[in-house]
Coordinates of N, CA and C in Angstrom, one line a residue:
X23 N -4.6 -2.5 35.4 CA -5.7 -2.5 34.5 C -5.9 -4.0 34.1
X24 N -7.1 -4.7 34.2 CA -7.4 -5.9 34.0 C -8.8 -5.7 32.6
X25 N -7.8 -6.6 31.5 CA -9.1 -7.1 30.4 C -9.7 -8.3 31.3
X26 N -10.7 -7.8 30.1 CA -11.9 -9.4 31.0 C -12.8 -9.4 29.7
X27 N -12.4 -10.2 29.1 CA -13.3 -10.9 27.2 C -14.2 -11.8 27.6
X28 N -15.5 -11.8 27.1 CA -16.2 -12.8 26.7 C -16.1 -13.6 25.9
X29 N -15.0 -13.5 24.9 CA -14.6 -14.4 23.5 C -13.4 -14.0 23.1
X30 N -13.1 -14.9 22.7 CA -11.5 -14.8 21.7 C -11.6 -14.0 20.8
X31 N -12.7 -13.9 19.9 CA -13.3 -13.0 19.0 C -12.8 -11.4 19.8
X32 N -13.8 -11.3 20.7 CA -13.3 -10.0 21.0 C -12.2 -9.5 22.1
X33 N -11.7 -10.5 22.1 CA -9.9 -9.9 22.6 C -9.1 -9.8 21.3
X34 N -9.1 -10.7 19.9 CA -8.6 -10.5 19.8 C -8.9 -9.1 18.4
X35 N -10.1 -8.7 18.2 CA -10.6 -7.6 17.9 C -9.9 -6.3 19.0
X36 N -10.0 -6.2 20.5 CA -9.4 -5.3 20.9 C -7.9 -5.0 20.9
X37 N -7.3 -6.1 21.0 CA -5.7 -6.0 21.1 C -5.6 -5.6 19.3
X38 N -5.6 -5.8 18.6 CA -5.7 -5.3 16.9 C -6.2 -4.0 16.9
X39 N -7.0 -3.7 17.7 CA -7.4 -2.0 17.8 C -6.2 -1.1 18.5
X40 N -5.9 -1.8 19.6 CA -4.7 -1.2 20.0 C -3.6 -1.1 19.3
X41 N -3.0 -2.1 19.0 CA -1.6 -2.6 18.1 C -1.7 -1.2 16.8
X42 N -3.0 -1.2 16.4 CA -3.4 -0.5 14.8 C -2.8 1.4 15.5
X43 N -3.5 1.4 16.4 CA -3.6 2.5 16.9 C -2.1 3.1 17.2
X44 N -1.5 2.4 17.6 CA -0.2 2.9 18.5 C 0.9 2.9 17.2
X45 N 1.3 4.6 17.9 CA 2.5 4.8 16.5 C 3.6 4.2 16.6
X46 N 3.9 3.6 17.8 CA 5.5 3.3 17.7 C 5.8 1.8 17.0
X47 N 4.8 0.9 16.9 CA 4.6 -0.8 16.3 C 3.5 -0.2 14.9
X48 N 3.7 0.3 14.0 CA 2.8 0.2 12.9 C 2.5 -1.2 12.4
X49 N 1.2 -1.1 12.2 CA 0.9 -2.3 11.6 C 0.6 -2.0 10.0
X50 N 1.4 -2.9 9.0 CA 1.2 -3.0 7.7 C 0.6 -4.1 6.9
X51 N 0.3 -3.8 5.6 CA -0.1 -5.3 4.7 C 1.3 -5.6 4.0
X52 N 1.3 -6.1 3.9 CA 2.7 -6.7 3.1 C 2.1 -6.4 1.7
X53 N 3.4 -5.9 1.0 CA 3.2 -5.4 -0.6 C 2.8 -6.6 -1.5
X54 N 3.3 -7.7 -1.3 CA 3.3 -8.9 -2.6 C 1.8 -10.1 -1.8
X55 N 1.9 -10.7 -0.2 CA 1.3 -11.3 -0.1 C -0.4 -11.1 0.5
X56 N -0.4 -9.4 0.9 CA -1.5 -8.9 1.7 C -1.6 -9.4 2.8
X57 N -0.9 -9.7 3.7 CA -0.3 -10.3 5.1 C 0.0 -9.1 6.3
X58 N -1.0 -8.9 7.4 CA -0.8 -7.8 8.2 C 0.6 -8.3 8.5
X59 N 1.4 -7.2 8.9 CA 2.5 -7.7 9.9 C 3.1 -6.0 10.3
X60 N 3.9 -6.1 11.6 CA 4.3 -5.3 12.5 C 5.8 -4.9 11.6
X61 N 5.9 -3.6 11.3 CA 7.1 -2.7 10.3 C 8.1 -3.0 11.5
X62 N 9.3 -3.3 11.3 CA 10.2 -3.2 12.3 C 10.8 -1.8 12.4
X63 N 11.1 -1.8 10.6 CA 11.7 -0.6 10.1 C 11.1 0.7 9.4
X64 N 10.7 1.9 9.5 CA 10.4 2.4 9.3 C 9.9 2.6 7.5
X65 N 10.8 1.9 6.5 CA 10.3 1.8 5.7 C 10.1 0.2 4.7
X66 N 9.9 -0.8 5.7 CA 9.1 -1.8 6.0 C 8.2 -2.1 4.4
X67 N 7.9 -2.7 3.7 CA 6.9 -2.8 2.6 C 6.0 -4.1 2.5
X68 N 7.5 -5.7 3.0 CA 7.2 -7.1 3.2 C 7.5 -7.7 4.3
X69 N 6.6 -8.8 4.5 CA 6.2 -9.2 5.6 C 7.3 -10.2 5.9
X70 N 8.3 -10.4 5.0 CA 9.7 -11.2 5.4 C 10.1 -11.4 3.8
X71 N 11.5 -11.9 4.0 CA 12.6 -11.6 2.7 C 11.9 -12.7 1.5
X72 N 11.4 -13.7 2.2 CA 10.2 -14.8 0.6 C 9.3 -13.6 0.1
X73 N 8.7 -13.2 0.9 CA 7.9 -12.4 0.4 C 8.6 -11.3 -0.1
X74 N 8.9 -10.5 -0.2 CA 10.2 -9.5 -1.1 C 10.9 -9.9 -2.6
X75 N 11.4 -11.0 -2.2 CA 12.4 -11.7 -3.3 C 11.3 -12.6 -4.1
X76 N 9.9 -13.1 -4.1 CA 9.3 -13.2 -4.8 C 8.9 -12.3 -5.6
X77 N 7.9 -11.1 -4.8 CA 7.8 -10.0 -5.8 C 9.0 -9.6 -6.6
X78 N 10.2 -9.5 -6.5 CA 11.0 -8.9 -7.3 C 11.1 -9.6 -8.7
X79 N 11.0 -11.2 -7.7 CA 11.3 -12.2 -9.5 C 9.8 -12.3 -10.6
X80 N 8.9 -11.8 -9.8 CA 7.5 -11.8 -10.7 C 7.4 -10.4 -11.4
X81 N 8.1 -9.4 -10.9 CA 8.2 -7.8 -11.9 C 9.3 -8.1 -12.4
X82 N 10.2 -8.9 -12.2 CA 11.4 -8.9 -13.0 C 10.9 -9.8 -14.5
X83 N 10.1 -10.4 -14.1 CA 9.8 -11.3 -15.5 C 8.8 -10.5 -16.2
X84 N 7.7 -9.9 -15.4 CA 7.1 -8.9 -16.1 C 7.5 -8.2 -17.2
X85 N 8.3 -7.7 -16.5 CA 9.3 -6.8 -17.1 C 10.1 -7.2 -18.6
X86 N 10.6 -8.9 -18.2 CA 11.5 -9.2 -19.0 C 10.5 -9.4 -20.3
X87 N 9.4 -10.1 -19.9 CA 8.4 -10.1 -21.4 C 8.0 -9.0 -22.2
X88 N 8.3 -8.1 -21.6 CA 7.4 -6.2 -22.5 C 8.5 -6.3 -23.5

């Protein structure tokens, strides 16, 4: 099977169609930054541990002001 793109635009619109499509690589937004990124783990939420450990310390303060 050979792609053949007229633009970078739309390769990289098809390969995002595929990637989105296929169950075994889900593609997510990351919970805190809205950052697509590929779930390794099944229940996957952030797009890496800055991103995690930020959100925690911004609801943790949330939290600490109520």
């Amino acid at each position: 099977m050979v792609w053949d793109f007229n633009s970078l635009k739309q390769m990289i619109e098809t390969v995002y169609a595929v990637l989105v499509s296929k169950a075994e690589t889900p593609l997510r937004m990351c919970k805190h930054c809205g950052k697509a990124f590929y779930a390794t783990h099944g229940r996957s939420e952030f797009c890496d541990t800055k991103c995690r450990n930020q959100y925690n310390v911004y609801k943790f303060r949330a939290k600490e002001k109520q």
